Short mmCIF file of C-alpha atoms and ligand atoms in Angstrom, two decimals:
data_model
loop_
_atom_site.label_atom_id
_atom_site.label_comp_id
_atom_site.label_asym_id
_atom_site.label_seq_id
_atom_site.Cartn_x
_atom_site.Cartn_y
_atom_site.Cartn_z
CA MET A 807 -17.82 -7.63 -10.97
CA PRO A 808 -14.85 -5.39 -11.68
CA THR A 809 -15.10 -3.31 -14.79
CA ARG A 810 -12.10 -1.45 -16.06
CA SER A 811 -11.39 2.04 -17.30
CA ASN A 812 -9.02 2.61 -20.21
CA HIS A 813 -8.43 -1.10 -20.37
CA LYS A 814 -10.79 -3.02 -22.59
CA THR A 815 -11.32 -6.54 -21.35
CA THR A 816 -13.17 -8.87 -23.64
CA LEU A 817 -14.29 -12.35 -22.89
CA ASN A 818 -12.66 -14.30 -25.66
CA MET A 819 -14.38 -17.68 -25.63
CA LYS A 820 -11.62 -19.30 -27.61
CA ASN A 821 -8.99 -18.28 -25.11
CA LYS A 822 -11.13 -18.47 -22.01
CA LEU A 823 -9.68 -20.67 -19.31
CA ILE A 824 -12.15 -22.23 -16.93
CA ILE A 825 -10.32 -22.46 -13.65
CA ALA A 826 -12.98 -22.92 -11.00
CA GLY A 827 -13.66 -26.56 -10.37
CA LEU A 828 -11.32 -27.89 -13.05
CA ALA A 829 -7.86 -29.29 -12.74
CA LEU A 830 -5.59 -27.74 -15.36
CA THR A 831 -3.78 -30.24 -17.52
CA SER A 832 -0.13 -29.89 -18.35
CA SER A 833 -0.93 -29.68 -22.07
CA LEU A 834 -2.08 -26.11 -21.41
CA THR A 835 1.38 -25.06 -20.41
CA LEU A 836 2.99 -24.95 -23.82
CA SER A 837 1.23 -22.53 -26.12
CA ALA A 838 1.16 -18.74 -25.92
CA GLN A 839 -1.93 -16.57 -26.39
CA GLU A 840 -1.78 -13.45 -28.51
CA ILE A 841 -3.05 -10.16 -27.16
CA THR A 842 -3.18 -7.06 -29.30
CA GLY A 843 -3.80 -3.43 -28.44
CA THR A 844 -2.76 0.20 -28.60
CA LEU A 845 -0.88 2.47 -26.25
CA HIS A 846 -1.90 6.12 -26.60
CA ALA A 847 1.45 7.65 -25.76
CA ASP A 848 0.35 11.23 -26.44
CA GLN A 849 -2.94 11.12 -24.53
CA GLY A 850 -1.82 11.25 -20.92
CA THR A 851 -3.52 13.83 -18.70
CA GLN A 852 -3.37 12.58 -15.11
CA LYS A 853 -0.37 12.23 -12.83
CA ILE A 854 0.19 9.03 -10.87
CA HIS A 855 0.66 10.52 -7.42
CA LYS A 856 3.84 9.19 -5.92
CA GLU A 857 2.01 8.72 -2.62
CA ILE A 858 0.27 5.66 -4.14
CA TYR A 859 3.60 3.98 -3.35
CA GLY A 860 3.19 4.79 0.34
CA GLN A 861 4.02 2.48 3.24
CA PHE A 862 2.58 1.91 6.70
CA ALA A 863 4.45 1.23 9.96
CA GLU A 864 2.43 0.38 13.06
CA HIS A 865 3.47 -0.50 16.59
CA LEU A 866 2.44 -4.05 15.92
CA GLY A 867 4.51 -7.19 16.37
CA THR A 868 8.05 -6.56 15.15
CA CYS A 869 7.34 -3.86 12.60
CA ILE A 870 8.93 -1.12 14.70
CA TYR A 871 10.97 -2.97 17.33
CA GLY A 872 13.25 -5.46 15.57
CA GLY A 873 12.11 -4.32 12.16
CA LEU A 874 12.85 -0.64 11.69
CA TRP A 875 14.37 0.03 15.08
CA VAL A 876 16.83 -1.92 17.20
CA GLY A 877 18.24 0.91 19.31
CA GLU A 878 21.76 2.29 19.31
CA ASP A 879 23.11 -0.33 21.74
CA SER A 880 22.01 -3.30 19.64
CA PRO A 881 24.61 -5.79 18.29
CA ILE A 882 22.65 -5.61 15.02
CA PRO A 883 24.35 -3.01 12.79
CA ASN A 884 22.37 0.20 13.04
CA THR A 885 22.49 3.85 12.15
CA LYS A 886 21.35 5.94 15.13
CA GLY A 887 19.22 2.97 16.24
CA TYR A 888 17.64 2.19 12.85
CA ARG A 889 18.61 -1.18 11.34
CA THR A 890 21.14 -0.28 8.66
CA ASP A 891 20.23 -3.11 6.27
CA VAL A 892 16.50 -2.33 6.49
CA PHE A 893 17.14 1.38 6.18
CA ASN A 894 19.26 0.93 3.04
CA ALA A 895 16.69 -1.37 1.42
CA LEU A 896 13.90 1.11 2.14
CA LYS A 897 15.94 4.03 0.84
CA GLU A 898 16.22 2.17 -2.46
CA LEU A 899 12.40 2.06 -2.72
CA GLN A 900 12.10 5.87 -2.61
CA ILE A 901 9.18 5.69 -0.20
CA PRO A 902 7.10 8.83 -0.73
CA VAL A 903 5.07 8.67 2.48
CA LEU A 904 5.11 6.58 5.67
CA ARG A 905 2.04 6.24 7.89
CA TRP A 906 2.55 5.85 11.67
CA PRO A 907 1.90 4.90 14.55
CA GLY A 908 -1.19 2.89 13.55
CA GLY A 909 -3.60 1.39 12.66
CA CYS A 910 -5.58 0.42 15.69
CA PHE A 911 -2.60 1.32 17.86
CA ALA A 912 -3.03 5.00 16.95
CA ASP A 913 -6.27 5.37 18.90
CA GLU A 914 -4.64 4.20 22.14
CA TYR A 915 -1.36 6.02 21.62
CA HIS A 916 -0.55 9.01 23.78
CA TRP A 917 2.28 10.80 22.07
CA MET A 918 3.66 12.45 25.21
CA ASP A 919 4.61 8.97 26.46
CA GLY A 920 7.06 8.75 23.55
CA ILE A 921 9.14 11.91 24.02
CA GLY A 922 11.94 12.93 26.39
CA PRO A 923 14.64 10.78 27.98
CA LYS A 924 13.95 7.15 27.15
CA GLU A 925 14.42 5.98 30.73
CA ASN A 926 11.55 8.23 31.81
CA ARG A 927 9.11 7.12 29.16
CA PRO A 928 6.23 5.11 30.63
CA LYS A 929 5.40 1.65 29.38
CA MET A 930 2.00 0.65 28.07
CA GLN A 931 0.26 -2.52 27.02
CA ASN A 932 -0.47 -2.82 23.30
CA ASN A 933 -4.04 -4.02 23.74
CA ASN A 934 -4.78 -4.44 20.08
CA TRP A 935 -1.80 -6.57 19.21
CA GLY A 936 -1.12 -9.46 21.52
CA GLY A 937 -0.89 -7.47 24.76
CA THR A 938 2.81 -6.83 24.13
CA ILE A 939 4.46 -4.33 26.44
CA GLU A 940 5.41 -1.18 24.57
CA ASP A 941 8.28 0.80 26.12
CA ASN A 942 7.76 3.88 23.98
CA SER A 943 11.44 4.04 23.05
CA PHE A 944 10.36 4.72 19.47
CA GLY A 945 8.33 7.91 19.53
CA THR A 946 7.76 11.14 17.63
CA HIS A 947 11.44 12.12 17.31
CA GLU A 948 12.51 8.65 16.24
CA PHE A 949 9.77 8.49 13.61
CA LEU A 950 10.16 11.96 12.15
CA ASN A 951 13.95 11.69 12.06
CA LEU A 952 13.61 8.39 10.18
CA CYS A 953 11.35 10.08 7.64
CA GLU A 954 13.88 12.86 7.21
CA MET A 955 16.69 10.38 6.66
CA LEU A 956 14.62 8.41 4.14
CA GLY A 957 13.41 11.55 2.35
CA THR A 958 9.83 10.47 3.08
CA GLU A 959 6.76 12.54 3.98
CA PRO A 960 5.45 11.56 7.41
CA TYR A 961 1.78 10.67 7.76
CA ILE A 962 0.75 10.95 11.40
CA SER A 963 -2.31 9.01 12.45
CA GLY A 964 -3.88 10.88 15.36
CA ASN A 965 -5.74 9.52 18.36
CA VAL A 966 -9.46 10.37 18.32
CA GLY A 967 -10.80 7.17 19.90
CA SER A 968 -9.24 7.63 23.36
CA GLY A 969 -7.41 10.94 23.09
CA THR A 970 -8.57 14.49 23.58
CA VAL A 971 -8.83 17.38 21.14
CA GLU A 972 -6.18 19.18 23.19
CA GLU A 973 -3.79 16.23 22.98
CA LEU A 974 -3.99 16.06 19.19
CA ALA A 975 -3.77 19.84 18.81
CA LYS A 976 -0.65 19.92 20.99
CA TRP A 977 0.96 17.09 19.02
CA VAL A 978 0.63 19.14 15.84
CA GLU A 979 2.09 22.16 17.64
CA TYR A 980 4.97 20.07 19.04
CA MET A 981 5.94 18.76 15.62
CA THR A 982 5.42 21.81 13.44
CA SER A 983 5.55 25.05 15.43
CA ASP A 984 8.74 27.10 15.12
CA GLY A 985 7.52 29.94 17.32
CA ASP A 986 7.75 30.74 20.99
CA THR A 987 4.97 28.30 21.77
CA PRO A 988 4.82 25.91 24.75
CA MET A 989 5.03 22.77 22.62
CA ALA A 990 7.86 24.11 20.43
CA LYS A 991 9.77 24.89 23.64
CA LEU A 992 9.20 21.37 24.91
CA ARG A 993 10.46 19.95 21.61
CA ARG A 994 13.59 22.07 21.86
CA GLN A 995 14.17 20.83 25.40
CA ASN A 996 14.02 17.33 23.95
CA GLY A 997 16.80 18.09 21.52
CA ARG A 998 15.11 19.18 18.32
CA ASP A 999 15.41 22.84 17.55
CA LYS A 1000 13.75 23.24 14.18
CA ALA A 1001 10.19 22.09 13.59
CA TRP A 1002 9.64 19.18 11.25
CA LYS A 1003 7.40 19.52 8.24
CA VAL A 1004 4.39 17.23 8.66
CA LYS A 1005 1.95 17.26 5.81
CA PHE A 1006 -0.39 14.32 6.27
CA LEU A 1007 -2.54 14.11 9.39
CA GLY A 1008 -5.08 11.33 9.94
CA VAL A 1009 -7.89 12.27 12.32
CA GLY A 1010 -8.46 8.84 13.86
CA ASN A 1011 -8.22 5.37 12.33
CA GLU A 1012 -11.04 2.92 11.63
CA SER A 1013 -13.35 5.00 13.80
CA TRP A 1014 -16.14 2.57 12.88
CA GLY A 1015 -14.18 -0.23 14.63
CA CYS A 1016 -11.04 -0.33 16.77
CA GLY A 1017 -10.92 3.48 16.65
CA GLY A 1018 -14.02 3.90 18.81
CA ASN A 1019 -16.88 1.86 17.29
CA MET A 1020 -18.58 5.07 16.22
CA LEU A 1021 -21.50 5.70 13.94
CA PRO A 1022 -20.67 7.79 10.88
CA GLU A 1023 -22.80 10.78 11.99
CA TYR A 1024 -21.06 10.89 15.38
CA TYR A 1025 -17.60 10.53 13.87
CA ALA A 1026 -18.35 13.22 11.28
CA ASP A 1027 -19.01 15.64 14.13
CA LEU A 1028 -15.85 14.56 15.94
CA TYR A 1029 -13.86 14.96 12.74
CA ARG A 1030 -15.16 18.51 12.40
CA ARG A 1031 -14.23 19.29 15.98
CA TYR A 1032 -10.77 17.64 16.17
CA SER A 1033 -9.64 18.89 12.78
CA THR A 1034 -10.57 22.49 13.68
CA TYR A 1035 -7.82 22.67 16.31
CA CYS A 1036 -5.10 21.10 14.18
CA ARG A 1037 -3.44 24.31 13.06
CA ASN A 1038 -1.04 25.26 10.31
CA TYR A 1039 2.08 26.59 12.05
CA ASP A 1040 4.88 28.57 10.44
CA GLY A 1041 4.30 27.62 6.84
CA ASN A 1042 3.44 23.99 7.55
CA GLN A 1043 0.30 23.09 5.61
CA LEU A 1044 -1.64 20.09 6.92
CA TYR A 1045 -3.45 17.75 4.57
CA LYS A 1046 -6.24 16.51 6.84
CA ILE A 1047 -7.53 13.00 6.40
CA ALA A 1048 -10.82 11.68 7.74
CA SER A 1049 -11.04 8.09 8.90
CA GLY A 1050 -12.91 6.41 6.07
CA ALA A 1051 -14.75 3.25 5.28
CA SER A 1052 -13.87 -0.39 5.36
CA ASP A 1053 -14.27 -1.96 1.91
CA TYR A 1054 -18.01 -2.18 1.09
CA ASP A 1055 -19.34 0.37 3.63
CA TYR A 1056 -20.56 3.00 1.16
CA ASN A 1057 -22.84 4.67 3.68
CA TRP A 1058 -19.80 5.70 5.77
CA THR A 1059 -18.34 7.60 2.81
CA LYS A 1060 -21.71 9.18 2.01
CA VAL A 1061 -22.28 10.50 5.53
CA LEU A 1062 -18.71 11.76 5.91
CA MET A 1063 -18.74 13.55 2.56
CA GLU A 1064 -22.11 15.09 3.27
CA LYS A 1065 -21.33 16.30 6.79
CA ALA A 1066 -17.60 17.05 6.68
CA GLY A 1067 -16.40 16.81 3.07
CA ASN A 1068 -15.69 20.55 2.93
CA LEU A 1069 -13.31 20.32 5.90
CA MET A 1070 -11.13 17.46 4.71
CA ASN A 1071 -8.41 17.01 2.11
CA GLY A 1072 -8.71 13.26 1.99
CA ILE A 1073 -10.76 10.35 3.23
CA SER A 1074 -9.31 6.91 3.75
CA LEU A 1075 -10.44 3.49 2.58
CA HIS A 1076 -9.22 0.16 3.93
CA TYR A 1077 -9.37 -2.93 1.77
CA TYR A 1078 -7.58 -6.18 2.51
CA THR A 1079 -7.30 -9.21 0.25
CA VAL A 1080 -8.61 -11.57 2.90
CA THR A 1081 -10.97 -14.53 2.91
CA GLY A 1082 -12.98 -13.12 5.83
CA TRP A 1083 -12.63 -11.83 9.38
CA THR A 1084 -13.57 -15.01 11.23
CA GLY A 1085 -11.82 -18.37 11.15
CA SER A 1086 -8.71 -19.24 9.20
CA LYS A 1087 -7.57 -16.83 6.50
CA GLY A 1088 -5.46 -19.50 4.83
CA SER A 1089 -1.74 -20.05 4.81
CA ALA A 1090 0.59 -17.55 3.14
CA LEU A 1091 2.56 -20.39 1.58
CA LYS A 1092 0.36 -23.48 1.33
CA PHE A 1093 -2.35 -22.78 -1.21
CA THR A 1094 -3.86 -24.36 -4.28
CA ASP A 1095 -4.00 -22.96 -7.81
CA ASP A 1096 -7.68 -22.33 -7.18
CA ASP A 1097 -6.82 -20.29 -4.05
CA TYR A 1098 -4.30 -18.31 -6.09
CA TYR A 1099 -6.87 -17.40 -8.73
CA TRP A 1100 -9.41 -16.49 -6.03
CA THR A 1101 -6.77 -14.16 -4.58
CA MET A 1102 -6.35 -12.41 -7.94
CA GLY A 1103 -10.13 -11.93 -8.22
CA LYS A 1104 -10.47 -10.63 -4.67
CA CYS A 1105 -7.62 -8.14 -4.97
CA LEU A 1106 -9.03 -6.82 -8.24
CA GLU A 1107 -12.43 -6.31 -6.66
CA LEU A 1108 -10.88 -3.27 -5.02
CA GLU A 1109 -11.38 -1.56 -8.38
CA ASP A 1110 -15.14 -1.91 -8.13
CA VAL A 1111 -15.03 -0.77 -4.50
CA ILE A 1112 -13.00 2.32 -5.42
CA LYS A 1113 -15.42 3.17 -8.22
CA LYS A 1114 -18.41 3.00 -5.89
CA HIS A 1115 -16.79 5.17 -3.20
CA ALA A 1116 -15.58 7.57 -5.89
CA GLU A 1117 -19.09 7.87 -7.36
CA ILE A 1118 -20.39 8.93 -3.96
CA MET A 1119 -17.53 11.40 -3.57
CA ASP A 1120 -18.30 12.81 -7.03
CA GLN A 1121 -21.77 13.81 -5.82
CA TYR A 1122 -20.30 16.06 -3.13
CA ASP A 1123 -16.97 16.90 -4.71
CA PRO A 1124 -17.23 16.87 -8.51
CA GLN A 1125 -13.91 18.74 -8.81
CA LYS A 1126 -12.17 15.79 -7.15
CA ARG A 1127 -10.50 18.02 -4.58
CA VAL A 1128 -10.79 15.39 -1.84
CA GLY A 1129 -8.49 12.41 -2.26
CA LEU A 1130 -9.56 8.83 -1.72
CA LEU A 1131 -6.62 7.39 0.20
CA VAL A 1132 -6.36 3.63 0.41
CA ASP A 1133 -4.17 3.89 3.45
CA GLU A 1134 -4.34 0.19 4.32
CA TRP A 1135 -4.31 -2.55 1.70
CA GLY A 1136 -2.64 -5.88 0.95
CA THR A 1137 -2.95 -9.57 1.73
CA TRP A 1138 -3.89 -10.88 5.15
CA TRP A 1139 -3.11 -14.56 5.75
CA ASP A 1140 -2.85 -16.69 8.88
CA GLU A 1141 0.10 -15.86 11.09
CA GLU A 1142 3.10 -18.11 10.51
CA PRO A 1143 3.04 -21.17 12.79
CA GLY A 1144 5.20 -20.66 15.88
CA THR A 1145 5.02 -16.85 15.80
CA ILE A 1146 3.42 -14.72 18.51
CA PRO A 1147 -0.38 -14.55 18.17
CA GLY A 1148 -1.53 -11.03 17.41
CA HIS A 1149 1.73 -10.06 15.72
CA LEU A 1150 0.44 -10.69 12.16
CA TYR A 1151 3.78 -12.02 10.92
CA GLN A 1152 3.25 -13.72 7.57
CA GLN A 1153 5.49 -14.98 4.76
CA ASN A 1154 5.20 -13.51 1.32
CA SER A 1155 5.24 -15.49 -1.91
CA MET A 1156 5.03 -14.79 -5.60
CA ARG A 1157 1.23 -14.79 -5.13
CA ASP A 1158 1.64 -11.68 -2.96
CA ALA A 1159 3.84 -10.10 -5.63
CA PHE A 1160 0.93 -10.49 -8.05
CA VAL A 1161 -1.44 -8.82 -5.60
CA ALA A 1162 1.00 -5.91 -5.39
CA ALA A 1163 1.37 -5.61 -9.17
CA LEU A 1164 -2.34 -5.88 -9.95
CA THR A 1165 -3.30 -3.48 -7.18
CA LEU A 1166 -0.74 -0.84 -8.17
CA ASN A 1167 -1.96 -1.10 -11.76
CA LEU A 1168 -5.54 -0.48 -10.67
CA PHE A 1169 -4.50 2.48 -8.49
CA HIS A 1170 -2.89 3.99 -11.59
CA ARG A 1171 -6.18 3.69 -13.46
CA HIS A 1172 -7.92 5.71 -10.75
CA CYS A 1173 -5.23 8.30 -10.15
CA ASP A 1174 -7.75 11.10 -10.63
CA ARG A 1175 -9.27 10.22 -7.23
CA VAL A 1176 -6.84 7.83 -5.54
CA LYS A 1177 -4.15 10.17 -4.29
CA MET A 1178 -2.42 7.95 -1.78
CA ALA A 1179 -2.19 4.28 -0.82
CA ASN A 1180 -0.21 2.63 1.97
CA ILE A 1181 0.43 -1.08 1.81
CA ALA A 1182 0.17 -2.85 5.16
CA GLN A 1183 2.87 -3.00 6.39
CA VAL A 1184 6.49 -2.12 5.73
CA VAL A 1185 8.38 -4.71 7.84
CA ASN A 1186 7.34 -8.02 9.45
CA VAL A 1187 3.58 -7.40 9.40
CA LEU A 1188 1.05 -8.65 6.81
CA GLN A 1189 2.17 -8.03 3.20
CA SER A 1190 5.53 -6.59 4.07
CA MET A 1191 8.45 -5.39 1.98
CA ILE A 1192 11.01 -6.88 4.35
CA LEU A 1193 11.19 -9.68 6.88
CA THR A 1194 13.80 -9.60 9.64
CA ASP A 1195 14.85 -12.41 11.90
CA THR A 1196 14.15 -10.94 15.27
CA LYS A 1197 15.58 -13.97 17.09
CA GLY A 1198 19.01 -12.39 17.06
CA THR A 1199 20.65 -13.74 13.90
CA GLY A 1200 20.38 -10.30 12.37
CA HIS A 1201 19.18 -11.68 9.03
CA MET A 1202 16.95 -9.72 6.69
CA VAL A 1203 15.19 -10.77 3.54
CA LEU A 1204 13.48 -8.83 0.75
CA THR A 1205 10.07 -10.22 -0.15
CA PRO A 1206 8.68 -10.68 -3.67
CA THR A 1207 6.41 -7.70 -2.88
CA TYR A 1208 9.49 -5.56 -2.24
CA HIS A 1209 10.79 -6.42 -5.70
CA VAL A 1210 7.52 -5.30 -7.31
CA PHE A 1211 7.68 -1.96 -5.49
CA ARG A 1212 11.29 -1.51 -6.55
CA MET A 1213 10.55 -2.42 -10.18
CA TYR A 1214 7.52 -0.10 -10.27
CA LYS A 1215 9.08 2.96 -8.68
CA GLY A 1216 9.44 4.70 -12.07
CA PHE A 1217 5.65 5.10 -12.07
CA GLN A 1218 5.87 7.63 -9.25
CA GLU A 1219 4.79 11.05 -10.61
CA ALA A 1220 4.67 9.75 -14.22
CA ILE A 1221 1.72 10.66 -16.45
CA TYR A 1222 -0.78 7.85 -16.79
CA LEU A 1223 -1.28 6.69 -20.39
CA PRO A 1224 -4.39 4.98 -21.77
CA LEU A 1225 -3.65 1.44 -22.91
CA ASP A 1226 -6.32 -0.57 -24.76
CA LEU A 1227 -5.72 -4.31 -24.79
CA ASN A 1228 -8.08 -7.10 -25.78
CA VAL A 1229 -7.29 -9.30 -22.84
CA PRO A 1230 -9.16 -12.58 -22.32
CA THR A 1231 -10.46 -13.23 -18.86
CA ILE A 1232 -10.27 -16.25 -16.59
CA ASP A 1233 -13.33 -17.36 -14.64
CA VAL A 1234 -12.33 -17.83 -11.01
CA ARG A 1235 -13.94 -18.91 -7.75
CA GLY A 1236 -15.92 -16.24 -5.87
CA ASP A 1237 -17.03 -15.88 -2.26
CA ASP A 1238 -19.81 -14.17 -0.29
CA HIS A 1239 -19.19 -10.92 -2.17
CA ALA A 1240 -19.21 -12.56 -5.58
CA LYS A 1241 -21.43 -15.62 -5.37
CA ASP A 1242 -21.18 -16.37 -9.11
CA GLY A 1243 -17.43 -16.12 -9.19
CA ARG A 1244 -15.23 -13.42 -10.63
CA LYS A 1245 -13.45 -12.73 -13.91
CA VAL A 1246 -9.75 -12.00 -13.94
CA PRO A 1247 -8.04 -10.53 -17.02
CA VAL A 1248 -5.15 -12.83 -17.84
CA VAL A 1249 -2.82 -9.86 -18.22
CA SER A 1250 -2.85 -6.78 -16.02
CA ALA A 1251 -1.14 -3.83 -17.68
CA SER A 1252 -0.35 -0.21 -17.01
CA ALA A 1253 1.71 2.46 -18.75
CA ALA A 1254 2.89 5.98 -18.00
CA LYS A 1255 5.16 8.66 -19.42
CA LYS A 1256 8.09 9.67 -17.26
CA ALA A 1257 9.55 13.16 -16.99
CA ASP A 1258 12.37 12.23 -19.38
CA GLY A 1259 9.82 11.27 -22.07
CA SER A 1260 10.41 7.52 -21.80
CA ILE A 1261 7.51 5.14 -21.22
CA ILE A 1262 7.25 2.75 -18.32
CA MET A 1263 4.94 -0.22 -18.82
CA SER A 1264 4.06 -3.04 -16.45
CA LEU A 1265 2.64 -6.33 -17.69
CA ALA A 1266 1.65 -9.06 -15.25
CA ASN A 1267 0.77 -12.44 -16.74
CA VAL A 1268 -1.55 -13.96 -14.16
CA SER A 1269 -1.80 -17.32 -15.91
CA LEU A 1270 -0.06 -20.14 -14.10
CA ASP A 1271 0.58 -22.09 -17.26
CA LYS A 1272 0.35 -20.03 -20.43
CA ALA A 1273 2.84 -17.57 -21.83
CA GLN A 1274 1.30 -14.47 -23.43
CA GLU A 1275 2.40 -12.79 -26.62
CA LEU A 1276 1.49 -9.13 -26.87
CA SER A 1277 1.61 -6.86 -29.85
CA ILE A 1278 0.97 -3.24 -28.87
CA ALA A 1279 0.87 -0.34 -31.33
CA LEU A 1280 2.75 2.63 -29.86
CA ASP A 1281 0.51 5.48 -31.01
CA GLY A 1282 1.93 8.94 -30.53
CA SER A 1283 5.45 7.69 -29.84
CA ASN A 1284 8.53 7.09 -31.95
CA ALA A 1285 10.19 4.79 -29.46
CA LYS A 1286 12.97 2.60 -30.76
CA THR A 1287 14.32 0.62 -27.85
CA VAL A 1288 13.03 -1.37 -24.93
CA THR A 1289 14.70 -2.75 -21.85
CA GLY A 1290 13.11 -4.49 -18.94
CA GLU A 1291 13.10 -6.57 -15.79
CA ILE A 1292 11.14 -9.69 -14.97
CA LEU A 1293 10.04 -11.21 -11.69
CA THR A 1294 9.02 -14.82 -12.08
CA CYS A 1295 9.23 -18.16 -10.33
CA LYS A 1296 9.18 -21.91 -10.75
CA LYS A 1297 6.16 -22.32 -8.50
CA ILE A 1298 3.63 -19.64 -7.61
CA GLY A 1299 4.23 -20.39 -3.91
CA ASP A 1300 7.97 -19.59 -4.19
CA TYR A 1301 9.26 -17.21 -1.54
CA ASN A 1302 12.46 -15.92 0.04
CA ASP A 1303 13.61 -16.82 3.52
CA PHE A 1304 16.70 -16.20 5.62
CA GLU A 1305 18.43 -19.34 4.33
CA HIS A 1306 17.36 -18.79 0.70
CA PRO A 1307 17.00 -15.03 0.22
CA ASP A 1308 17.17 -15.01 -3.60
CA VAL A 1309 14.67 -17.64 -4.71
CA VAL A 1310 12.46 -14.88 -6.11
CA LYS A 1311 14.39 -11.96 -7.50
CA PRO A 1312 14.19 -9.75 -10.59
CA GLU A 1313 16.25 -10.60 -13.66
CA VAL A 1314 17.00 -8.71 -16.86
CA PHE A 1315 14.17 -9.28 -19.36
CA LYS A 1316 15.02 -9.79 -22.99
CA GLY A 1317 11.65 -10.86 -24.38
CA ALA A 1318 10.55 -7.48 -25.79
CA LYS A 1319 11.38 -5.53 -28.93
CA VAL A 1320 10.07 -2.47 -30.76
CA LYS A 1321 9.52 -2.98 -34.48
CA LYS A 1322 7.72 -0.58 -36.83
CA ASN A 1323 6.36 1.37 -33.90
CA THR A 1324 4.88 -1.77 -32.37
CA LEU A 1325 5.94 -3.31 -29.09
CA GLN A 1326 6.21 -7.07 -29.25
CA VAL A 1327 6.53 -8.92 -25.98
CA LYS A 1328 6.38 -12.53 -24.90
CA ILE A 1329 5.82 -12.96 -21.18
CA PRO A 1330 6.21 -16.36 -19.55
CA ALA A 1331 3.44 -17.73 -17.33
CA LYS A 1332 3.30 -16.28 -13.77
CA SER A 1333 5.58 -13.36 -14.54
CA ILE A 1334 5.61 -9.67 -13.81
CA VAL A 1335 7.50 -7.56 -16.31
CA VAL A 1336 8.33 -3.86 -16.20
CA LEU A 1337 9.56 -2.27 -19.42
CA ASN A 1338 11.26 1.00 -20.16
CA ILE A 1339 10.51 2.10 -23.72
CA LYS A 1340 12.48 4.96 -25.31
O1 AHR B 1859 -2.87 -3.37 9.56
C1 AHR B 1859 -3.39 -4.08 10.65
C2 AHR B 1859 -4.67 -3.47 11.18
O2 AHR B 1859 -5.67 -3.59 10.22
C3 AHR B 1859 -4.65 -2.01 11.51
O3 AHR B 1859 -4.14 -1.75 12.76
C4 AHR B 1859 -6.08 -1.63 11.44
O4 AHR B 1859 -6.28 -0.29 11.09
C5 AHR B 1859 -6.67 -2.61 10.44
O5 AHR B 1859 -7.80 -3.21 10.91
#
């Protein structure tokens, strides 16, 4: 069961809502619950690494082709081949880091196929994702130039599963060497004179699965070997990332830390909010209230998973030098009916927005160890920021998840502040990992101090039918004013589509005030609020 740090959750029997197995009556919808607590505005010590707001772009379905990239000859408005509308929307998010080219795709990707004149680039079959033919027109230059234009750090996911040590070593040289080296010369021939800066380098992806089905001991040795030959050229400093565990596989983390912890800067963790890996995962849009509450419980379980991996890491790295990087996370539902199997195209409702808000809040709480996270994926795949109509209409829509990322961007690099709230919990349905069910705090909250001294606070009211009134003492602050934004909906399944792009969109929030150094807020049911307190 998730336990929380710096966030006191109490089971208040009076306020406790029993969700599992009970139909909620409409009489519950009227009253508000009162939650009290204290923000310790002068007790922040840890920075919320901006990389927690990272994104992931894989050669999968229409994430790259039709999502980010349409090519310069496309009738869809583009800037040097990148979709202009998508580019502008992503620029607004201030994406700190973008992971590419996979995912599972990374361990079958041979980077030399994606450089040089496009007409000479060989095609390949994308065996992981529907057998689609990949023409390699989006390769290293197209990716790194996009990162430059977005002001984003690239995160290259290298091929260990089917690639050689030499191939990965040469890729690093190609991207980052400014000297008279063979790969730098080749890059110059291909039109790029100056080396790019590439900080983040993943040494394989899911090496326990699609990345080679390896055992942790074997992969640990391979990690040691491959990472040795990935050099720092001309002032470029690599941050080397080992392929880490899937959710509850604690032994993987243990073995990797023991055998290779001293040679890595980070180790990844993948955790999806998913019902299971076999059979239906449920529809993105058609779900019951009970399913919604299960989703909240399952996404919050990531906190427990992080704690357990972090405890293991603490044994080998008590200084917390090595980052735990949740470089794949988010919801995974059934593909939308009528879309191409294997392309993982799913709609995105207000339920997904809650998963984003709750998950970002829990990453903040663990910012001492969680130094990066990359939601899967940026466009048209799984819990995406943006959906594009790839059938030629040229439409684009921002998802509810996009709006959460936009509203939360002030948390990037802010100093995490302890916030004690006596939040009642809701008992929700469990699953194989939580046979007795789970408990979900009715409000998920997080606060941080920004560089300008103002406080950013997020408050997500998970309840489908009760407003929440909060009264929070602002210790260590003499704030006087509060402004905010709210993301809410009529129905929890509300979503945006090409015909109705603004069903779910943020509005100005006027339900908060600061009085006698206390923040008073009333948040409607199923709402996510972000406040700026000065
Ligand atoms: O994000 C989709 C896939 O999920 C990735 O390719 C893989 O790493 C994970 O299993």
